[in-house]
Coordinates of C-alpha atoms in Angstrom, one line a residue:
M1 CA -40.4 122.7 -38.6
T2 CA -43.6 121.7 -37.1
L3 CA -43.9 118.2 -35.4
T4 CA -46.9 116.0 -36.4
K5 CA -49.3 114.9 -33.6
S6 CA -47.7 111.5 -33.8
D7 CA -44.3 113.0 -33.3
L8 CA -45.4 115.1 -30.4
Q9 CA -47.0 111.9 -28.8
W10 CA -43.7 110.1 -29.3
V11 CA -41.9 112.9 -27.3
E12 CA -44.4 112.9 -24.5
T13 CA -44.8 109.1 -24.2
T14 CA -41.0 108.7 -24.2
L15 CA -40.5 111.3 -21.7
A16 CA -43.2 109.9 -19.3
G17 CA -41.6 106.4 -19.5
L18 CA -38.2 107.6 -18.4
T19 CA -36.7 107.0 -14.9
T20 CA -34.9 109.9 -13.3
R21 CA -31.5 108.3 -14.2
E22 CA -32.7 107.9 -17.7
K23 CA -33.7 111.5 -17.9
L24 CA -30.3 112.7 -16.8
G25 CA -28.7 110.3 -19.4
Q26 CA -30.5 112.1 -22.2
I27 CA -29.0 115.4 -21.5
M28 CA -25.4 114.1 -21.7
I29 CA -23.0 114.2 -24.7
P30 CA -19.8 112.4 -23.9
R31 CA -16.8 111.8 -26.1
L32 CA -17.0 108.6 -28.0
T33 CA -13.4 107.7 -27.9
P34 CA -11.4 104.7 -27.0
H35 CA -10.3 106.5 -23.8
T36 CA -14.0 106.8 -22.9
V37 CA -15.5 103.6 -23.8
E38 CA -12.7 101.0 -23.3
P39 CA -13.0 101.0 -19.5
Y40 CA -16.6 99.7 -20.1
G41 CA -15.6 97.2 -22.6
G42 CA -16.4 99.0 -25.8
V43 CA -19.0 101.4 -27.3
A44 CA -22.0 99.2 -26.8
K45 CA -21.4 98.5 -23.1
F46 CA -20.7 102.0 -22.6
I47 CA -23.9 103.1 -24.1
E48 CA -25.8 100.3 -22.2
A49 CA -24.3 101.2 -18.8
T50 CA -24.6 105.0 -19.1
G51 CA -27.8 105.6 -21.0
V52 CA -26.6 108.8 -22.6
G53 CA -28.7 110.7 -25.0
G54 CA -25.9 111.5 -27.4
G55 CA -22.2 111.1 -28.2
H56 CA -19.6 113.2 -29.9
A57 CA -17.7 111.3 -32.7
F58 CA -14.3 112.6 -33.7
G59 CA -14.3 110.7 -37.0
G60 CA -11.1 109.2 -38.7
D61 CA -11.6 106.2 -41.0
M62 CA -15.1 106.2 -42.7
A63 CA -15.9 102.6 -42.2
K64 CA -14.8 102.5 -38.7
T65 CA -16.7 105.6 -37.8
R66 CA -19.9 104.3 -39.3
A67 CA -19.4 101.0 -37.5
M68 CA -18.8 102.7 -34.2
I69 CA -21.9 104.9 -34.6
A70 CA -24.1 101.9 -35.6
E71 CA -22.9 99.9 -32.6
A72 CA -23.8 102.9 -30.4
H73 CA -27.3 103.1 -31.8
A74 CA -27.9 99.5 -31.6
A75 CA -27.1 99.5 -27.8
S76 CA -29.4 102.5 -27.1
K77 CA -32.9 102.3 -25.9
I78 CA -33.6 105.8 -27.6
P79 CA -32.0 107.1 -30.8
L80 CA -28.8 108.9 -30.2
L81 CA -27.9 112.5 -31.2
I82 CA -24.4 112.0 -32.8
S83 CA -22.6 115.2 -32.8
G84 CA -19.4 116.5 -34.7
D85 CA -17.4 119.6 -35.4
L86 CA -18.4 119.7 -39.1
E87 CA -17.6 123.3 -39.7
R88 CA -15.9 122.8 -43.0
G89 CA -17.6 119.7 -44.2
I90 CA -17.5 116.0 -43.3
G91 CA -14.0 115.7 -44.7
Q92 CA -12.8 117.9 -41.8
R93 CA -13.5 114.8 -39.6
V94 CA -13.8 111.6 -41.8
A95 CA -11.5 110.5 -44.4
G96 CA -13.2 110.3 -47.9
G97 CA -15.5 113.3 -47.4
V98 CA -15.5 116.8 -49.0
E99 CA -13.5 119.4 -47.0
F100 CA -14.3 123.0 -47.8
A101 CA -12.0 126.0 -47.0
G102 CA -12.9 127.7 -43.7
Q103 CA -15.9 129.9 -43.4
L104 CA -13.9 133.0 -43.7
A105 CA -13.6 131.8 -47.5
L106 CA -17.4 132.1 -47.7
G107 CA -17.1 135.4 -46.2
A108 CA -14.6 136.5 -48.9
C109 CA -17.0 135.2 -51.6
N110 CA -20.1 136.7 -50.0
D111 CA -22.1 134.1 -52.1
E112 CA -25.4 132.8 -50.5
K113 CA -26.0 130.2 -53.1
L114 CA -22.7 128.7 -52.4
A115 CA -23.2 129.0 -48.7
Y116 CA -26.3 126.9 -49.1
R117 CA -24.4 124.3 -51.1
F118 CA -21.8 124.4 -48.2
G119 CA -24.5 123.6 -45.7
E120 CA -26.1 121.0 -48.2
A121 CA -22.8 119.1 -48.4
I122 CA -22.4 118.9 -44.6
G123 CA -26.2 117.7 -44.5
V124 CA -25.8 115.1 -47.2
Q125 CA -22.3 113.7 -46.4
G126 CA -22.6 114.2 -42.6
T127 CA -25.8 112.2 -42.3
A128 CA -24.5 109.4 -44.5
A129 CA -21.4 109.1 -42.3
G130 CA -23.7 108.8 -39.3
Y131 CA -23.8 112.2 -37.8
N132 CA -27.1 114.1 -37.1
L133 CA -26.0 117.1 -35.0
A134 CA -23.4 119.3 -36.6
F135 CA -21.8 122.0 -34.4
G136 CA -21.8 124.8 -36.9
P137 CA -22.0 127.3 -38.5
V138 CA -19.8 129.6 -36.5
V139 CA -21.8 132.9 -36.2
D140 CA -19.1 134.9 -34.3
L141 CA -17.9 138.1 -35.7
S142 CA -14.2 138.4 -36.4
L143 CA -13.7 141.7 -34.9
H144 CA -10.3 141.5 -33.0
P145 CA -7.4 140.8 -35.2
G146 CA -5.9 138.3 -32.8
N147 CA -9.1 136.4 -32.2
L148 CA -8.9 132.6 -32.0
S149 CA -11.8 132.0 -34.5
T150 CA -10.5 134.3 -37.4
I151 CA -10.7 131.8 -40.3
R152 CA -13.7 130.0 -38.8
C153 CA -15.6 133.1 -39.0
L154 CA -17.9 134.4 -41.9
G155 CA -16.4 137.9 -41.5
S156 CA -16.8 141.0 -39.3
D157 CA -20.0 142.4 -40.7
P158 CA -23.1 141.3 -38.9
E159 CA -25.4 141.8 -41.9
Q160 CA -23.2 139.6 -44.2
V161 CA -22.6 137.0 -41.3
S162 CA -26.3 136.7 -40.6
R163 CA -27.2 136.1 -44.4
L164 CA -24.5 133.6 -45.0
A165 CA -25.1 131.8 -41.8
A166 CA -28.9 131.5 -42.5
A167 CA -28.1 130.1 -45.9
I168 CA -25.7 127.4 -44.4
I169 CA -28.3 126.5 -41.7
R170 CA -31.0 126.0 -44.4
G171 CA -28.7 123.9 -46.5
M172 CA -27.9 121.7 -43.6
Q173 CA -31.5 121.3 -42.1
D174 CA -33.1 120.9 -45.5
H175 CA -30.9 117.7 -45.8
G176 CA -31.4 116.1 -42.4
M177 CA -28.7 117.6 -40.4
A178 CA -29.4 119.6 -37.2
A179 CA -27.4 122.9 -37.3
T180 CA -25.9 124.6 -34.2
A181 CA -25.3 128.3 -34.3
K182 CA -22.2 129.1 -32.1
H183 CA -20.6 130.4 -29.9
L184 CA -23.2 132.4 -27.8
P185 CA -22.7 135.4 -26.8
G186 CA -20.4 135.8 -29.7
A187 CA -16.6 135.3 -29.8
G188 CA -14.1 137.1 -31.9
T189 CA -14.0 140.3 -29.9
D190 CA -10.7 139.8 -27.8
D191 CA -7.6 137.6 -28.2
L192 CA -8.3 135.5 -25.2
D193 CA -8.6 131.8 -25.6
S194 CA -11.6 130.3 -23.8
H195 CA -10.0 126.8 -23.6
L196 CA -7.6 128.5 -21.1
T197 CA -9.6 131.3 -19.6
T198 CA -12.7 133.2 -19.8
S199 CA -12.6 135.5 -22.8
V200 CA -14.9 138.7 -22.7
N201 CA -17.2 140.3 -25.1
H202 CA -17.3 143.9 -23.9
Q203 CA -20.2 145.1 -25.9
S204 CA -23.1 146.9 -24.3
K205 CA -26.5 145.3 -24.7
R206 CA -27.4 147.8 -27.3
Q207 CA -24.2 147.2 -29.2
W208 CA -24.6 143.4 -28.8
K209 CA -28.1 143.4 -30.4
K210 CA -26.6 145.3 -33.4
M211 CA -23.3 143.4 -33.6
S212 CA -22.6 139.9 -32.0
G213 CA -26.3 139.2 -31.1
R214 CA -27.5 139.9 -34.7
P215 CA -26.3 136.7 -36.4
F216 CA -27.9 134.7 -33.5
Q217 CA -31.2 136.4 -34.1
A218 CA -30.9 135.7 -37.8
A219 CA -30.0 132.1 -37.0
I220 CA -33.1 131.8 -34.9
D221 CA -35.3 133.6 -37.5
A222 CA -34.0 131.1 -40.1
G223 CA -35.3 128.2 -37.8
V224 CA -32.0 126.8 -36.4
W225 CA -32.5 123.8 -34.3
A226 CA -29.7 124.2 -31.8
I227 CA -27.5 127.0 -30.3
M228 CA -24.2 126.5 -28.5
S229 CA -23.5 128.5 -25.4
S230 CA -20.0 129.2 -24.5
P231 CA -17.4 129.9 -21.6
K232 CA -17.3 133.4 -22.7
A233 CA -18.6 136.3 -20.7
C234 CA -20.5 139.4 -21.9
P235 CA -21.3 141.6 -18.9
G236 CA -23.3 144.1 -21.0
I237 CA -26.1 141.4 -21.6
D238 CA -25.5 139.4 -18.3
P239 CA -26.2 141.0 -14.9
E240 CA -25.2 137.6 -13.3
C241 CA -21.6 137.8 -14.5
G242 CA -20.2 138.7 -11.2
N243 CA -16.7 140.2 -10.8
P244 CA -16.1 142.5 -13.8
I245 CA -12.5 141.7 -13.7
F246 CA -13.0 138.0 -14.2
P247 CA -16.7 137.6 -15.2
R248 CA -18.6 134.2 -15.1
P249 CA -19.4 132.8 -18.6
V250 CA -22.8 133.2 -20.2
M251 CA -23.3 129.4 -20.3
T252 CA -24.0 129.6 -16.4
S253 CA -26.2 132.6 -16.7
K254 CA -30.0 132.1 -16.7
A255 CA -30.3 135.9 -17.6
V256 CA -28.7 135.0 -21.0
C257 CA -29.6 131.5 -21.7
T258 CA -33.3 131.7 -20.6
D259 CA -34.5 135.3 -20.2
L260 CA -32.6 136.8 -23.2
L261 CA -32.3 133.8 -25.6
R262 CA -35.7 132.4 -25.1
G263 CA -37.7 135.3 -23.6
E264 CA -36.5 138.1 -25.8
M265 CA -35.2 136.4 -28.9
G266 CA -37.7 133.7 -29.1
F267 CA -35.4 130.7 -29.3
D268 CA -37.3 127.4 -28.7
G269 CA -34.7 124.8 -29.9
L270 CA -31.9 122.9 -28.1
L271 CA -29.4 124.8 -26.1
V272 CA -26.1 122.8 -25.8
T273 CA -23.1 123.7 -23.8
D274 CA -19.6 124.1 -25.3
A275 CA -17.3 121.7 -23.8
V276 CA -17.6 121.7 -20.0
T277 CA -13.8 120.8 -19.9
M278 CA -12.9 124.4 -21.0
G279 CA -10.9 126.8 -18.8
G280 CA -13.4 129.5 -19.4
L281 CA -15.8 127.4 -17.3
T282 CA -13.7 125.3 -15.0
M283 CA -11.7 128.3 -13.5
H284 CA -15.0 129.4 -11.9
F285 CA -16.6 126.2 -10.6
R286 CA -15.5 122.8 -9.2
R287 CA -16.2 119.8 -11.5
L288 CA -19.7 118.8 -10.4
E289 CA -21.2 122.2 -9.5
M290 CA -20.4 123.6 -12.9
H291 CA -22.8 121.0 -14.6
L292 CA -25.6 122.2 -12.2
A293 CA -24.9 126.0 -12.9
C294 CA -25.2 125.2 -16.8
L295 CA -28.6 123.3 -16.3
N296 CA -30.0 125.9 -14.1
A297 CA -29.0 128.5 -16.6
G298 CA -31.2 126.8 -19.1
N299 CA -28.9 124.5 -21.2
D300 CA -30.4 121.4 -22.2
M301 CA -27.3 119.3 -23.1
L302 CA -23.9 119.2 -21.6
L303 CA -21.0 118.5 -23.9
F304 CA -17.9 116.4 -23.1
V305 CA -19.1 115.1 -19.8
R306 CA -17.1 112.5 -18.0
R307 CA -17.1 110.4 -14.8
L308 CA -20.9 110.0 -15.5
E309 CA -21.7 107.8 -12.4
S310 CA -20.5 110.4 -10.0
L311 CA -22.3 113.2 -12.0
Y312 CA -25.5 111.3 -12.1
E313 CA -25.4 110.7 -8.3
Y314 CA -24.6 114.4 -7.8
L315 CA -27.6 115.5 -9.9
E316 CA -29.9 113.1 -8.3
Q317 CA -28.9 114.7 -5.0
C318 CA -29.6 118.1 -6.4
L319 CA -33.0 117.0 -7.5
G320 CA -33.7 115.6 -4.1
D321 CA -32.8 118.8 -2.2
G322 CA -34.2 121.2 -4.6
R323 CA -31.0 122.6 -6.2
L324 CA -32.2 121.2 -9.5
K325 CA -35.9 121.4 -10.1
E326 CA -37.7 118.4 -11.9
E327 CA -39.4 120.8 -14.1
R328 CA -36.1 122.1 -15.3
L329 CA -34.8 118.6 -16.1
N330 CA -38.1 117.6 -17.9
D331 CA -37.9 120.7 -20.0
A332 CA -34.3 119.8 -21.0
V333 CA -35.2 116.3 -21.9
R334 CA -38.3 117.3 -23.8
R335 CA -36.1 119.5 -26.0
V336 CA -33.6 116.6 -26.6
L337 CA -36.5 114.4 -27.6
T338 CA -38.1 117.1 -29.7
L339 CA -34.8 117.5 -31.7
K340 CA -34.7 113.7 -32.2
A341 CA -38.2 113.9 -33.5
K342 CA -37.4 116.7 -35.9
L343 CA -34.7 114.5 -37.2
G344 CA -37.1 111.6 -37.6
L345 CA -34.9 109.3 -35.4
H346 CA -37.9 107.6 -34.0
R347 CA -39.3 106.5 -37.3
K348 CA -36.4 105.7 -39.5
P349 CA -33.1 103.7 -39.3
P350 CA -30.6 105.8 -37.4
L351 CA -27.8 105.2 -40.1
A352 CA -27.9 105.7 -43.8
S353 CA -28.2 102.4 -45.9
D354 CA -25.2 101.4 -48.0
A355 CA -27.1 102.7 -51.1
E356 CA -27.5 106.0 -49.5
F357 CA -24.0 106.2 -48.4
R358 CA -22.7 105.4 -51.8
K359 CA -24.9 107.9 -53.4
A360 CA -23.5 110.6 -51.0
F361 CA -19.9 109.9 -51.6
T362 CA -19.7 108.5 -55.1
H363 CA -19.2 111.1 -57.8
S364 CA -20.1 113.8 -55.3
P365 CA -20.9 117.3 -56.7
Y366 CA -19.5 118.8 -53.6
A367 CA -15.9 118.6 -54.4
A368 CA -16.5 121.0 -57.4
D369 CA -18.2 123.3 -55.0
A370 CA -15.2 123.1 -52.6
E371 CA -12.8 123.9 -55.4
R372 CA -14.9 126.8 -56.6
L373 CA -15.1 128.3 -53.0
A374 CA -11.2 127.9 -52.6
E375 CA -10.6 129.6 -56.0
K376 CA -13.3 132.3 -55.7
S377 CA -12.1 133.3 -52.1
I378 CA -8.5 134.2 -53.0
T379 CA -8.2 137.9 -52.0
L380 CA -5.6 140.4 -53.2
L381 CA -4.8 142.8 -50.2
R382 CA -2.1 144.9 -51.7
D383 CA -0.2 145.1 -54.9
S384 CA 1.5 148.5 -55.1
R385 CA 4.1 147.3 -57.7
N386 CA 1.4 145.4 -59.9
L387 CA 3.2 142.1 -59.5
V388 CA 0.0 140.0 -59.5
P389 CA -0.7 138.0 -61.4
M390 CA 3.0 137.0 -61.8
K391 CA 4.3 136.5 -65.3
L392 CA 5.2 132.9 -65.3
K393 CA 7.4 131.8 -68.2
P394 CA 9.3 128.6 -68.9
G395 CA 12.7 128.7 -67.2
L396 CA 11.8 131.3 -64.6
K397 CA 13.7 130.6 -61.4
V398 CA 11.4 130.9 -58.3
A399 CA 12.3 130.4 -54.7
N400 CA 9.2 129.3 -52.8
I401 CA 9.8 130.0 -49.2
L402 CA 7.4 128.5 -46.6
I403 CA 7.7 130.0 -43.0
T404 CA 5.3 128.1 -40.6
N405 CA 5.0 126.6 -37.0
R406 CA 2.8 123.7 -38.5
P407 CA 5.2 120.8 -39.2
E408 CA 2.5 118.9 -41.1
F409 CA 1.6 121.9 -43.5
K410 CA 3.1 121.4 -47.2
L411 CA 2.9 123.4 -50.4
D412 CA 3.5 120.4 -52.6
V413 CA 0.4 121.0 -54.9
F414 CA 1.2 124.7 -55.3
E415 CA 4.8 124.1 -56.1
Q416 CA 3.7 121.5 -58.8
G417 CA 1.5 124.2 -60.4
L418 CA 4.5 126.4 -60.7
R419 CA 6.5 123.5 -62.2
D420 CA 3.6 122.7 -64.6
A421 CA 3.8 126.4 -65.8
G422 CA 7.5 125.7 -66.7
C423 CA 9.1 127.4 -63.6
A424 CA 12.4 126.1 -61.9
V425 CA 11.2 125.9 -58.5
T426 CA 13.6 125.9 -55.3
S427 CA 11.4 124.8 -52.3
I428 CA 12.7 126.4 -48.9
R429 CA 11.1 125.7 -45.7
N430 CA 11.9 127.6 -42.5
P431 CA 15.3 128.8 -43.5
E432 CA 18.0 129.4 -40.9
Q433 CA 18.9 133.1 -40.1
E434 CA 20.9 135.0 -42.7
T435 CA 21.0 132.2 -45.2
L436 CA 19.0 133.7 -48.0
Y437 CA 19.8 137.4 -48.2
D438 CA 23.2 137.2 -50.0
R439 CA 21.8 134.5 -52.4
I440 CA 18.9 136.7 -53.3
E441 CA 21.0 139.9 -53.7
E442 CA 23.3 138.0 -56.0
G443 CA 20.4 137.1 -58.3
E444 CA 20.1 133.4 -57.8
W445 CA 16.3 133.6 -58.4
D446 CA 14.1 135.7 -60.6
A447 CA 11.2 135.9 -58.2
L448 CA 10.3 135.0 -54.6
I449 CA 7.0 133.6 -53.2
V450 CA 7.0 133.9 -49.4
G451 CA 4.2 131.9 -47.8
L452 CA 3.4 132.6 -44.0
Y453 CA 1.3 130.0 -42.5
Y454 CA 0.5 130.6 -38.8
P455 CA -3.2 129.5 -38.4
P456 CA -4.9 130.4 -35.1
Q457 CA -5.2 127.2 -32.9
W458 CA -6.1 126.8 -29.3
G459 CA -3.3 127.4 -26.9
W460 CA -2.2 130.4 -28.9
S461 CA -4.4 132.7 -30.7
T462 CA -2.1 135.0 -32.8
Q463 CA -1.8 134.4 -36.5
R464 CA 1.1 136.9 -36.8
C465 CA 4.4 135.6 -37.9
H466 CA 6.0 134.6 -34.6
G467 CA 8.3 132.1 -32.8
P468 CA 11.7 130.7 -33.6
E469 CA 10.9 130.0 -37.2
S470 CA 10.1 133.6 -37.9
R471 CA 13.6 134.7 -37.0
C472 CA 14.7 134.2 -40.7
M473 CA 12.8 137.3 -41.5
M474 CA 14.9 139.6 -39.4
D475 CA 17.5 140.4 -42.0
G476 CA 14.7 141.4 -44.6
F477 CA 15.8 138.9 -47.2
P478 CA 12.6 139.4 -49.3
F479 CA 13.7 143.0 -50.1
A480 CA 17.4 142.2 -50.7
N481 CA 17.2 142.8 -54.5
P482 CA 15.0 145.4 -56.1
D483 CA 15.0 143.5 -59.4
V484 CA 13.7 140.3 -57.7
P485 CA 10.0 140.6 -57.0
A486 CA 8.5 139.2 -53.8
V487 CA 4.9 138.0 -53.4
F488 CA 3.5 137.2 -50.0
I489 CA 0.8 134.6 -49.3
S490 CA -0.9 134.4 -46.0

């Protein structure tokens, strides 16, 4: 997107009118949570006191979220970037919005038109809810079977991921939402969790350009407005990574964030860090020094900053003694203001009108898109006995067995679908060891459906069946009776 002469003038005039403290404020994205703002007396007073350039909204109730964002904007001298993790649609964060299946579902469909609609829904409903900066799409490649991002990825093929990601980006940005391609240099290559330690992408530079780097280049070519650097290391593209046994993350590397991303790949948008609270970064630096390292690497905004007064004082000292150059700070602030100008925040109300809000959420066409994605993405992996589709008939006795480590997960809708087909359904959740084998062997049910739900989540990466709930599988109950077919759903 090309800015008009008037837009560019607003950027430069605004930048010239900022004090050093106000410039530092523009590059900060703190959490907008009660824990953050209540010590200041609420959102408005927090914004007034800190002068931040953005804030991260976690969502919840729609009306409360919009009211909080409106209050933040009203208290800010300069329009705010309101960010959110909207990888699956606004419904992922705010009640009442459409939520899609994870990006892996799009990968299973390999449908660019649907990917564009996916992005469009995030743009239309996200901006109506008050967001203007979406942290997505995920452009990581799902290469390691135990990687944390599995269902968040578009797949493992760099060509497919590139095409689908570009379509999502266009859908979002065509409808007023800044997209953020993440997580540079590309996750999905190991089973380490960067919330807890520094995960490592071991590709050589040549491999990286063909594999993990390709979707980032495609995002840049598609005109993505932001990229997120991460607390992951990639020694093959980063000569500054240090100790190869415990390499430093690329978000602190000028060689990656500036020389490679901007110099070689041509990215001229906003570079925002992943959360500066993550172990992949904090294990290498003390609190204040890590912010300086990220800025000197070439990042323009710092995510999830806290204790802002001490951070401002520290960075002011760094400006005074030359550890942080004024030119680097001005460059970062200019990119922040440029993104705000691309979004038109300087010439339109920061929040959608009530009429625009109703239009985005009343009789939304995107729910049908989400349903189509869910249905189209179902993938049959193996069916050696030709059991699928199951031959459902009235009176068929089905045991629906769910094994999961997520207490909130239920299969009520699925089970009702079986009952609507006339089946007599017995719902079983995390059975005790050796409680099903004999019943199945004796023919209590005509068919078994075994659902295994172990989604990857930070803190543990594996989606294999594991933990105490999985012990019921030890006796092999699904295979107790050769005349009772078992279908497994992951």
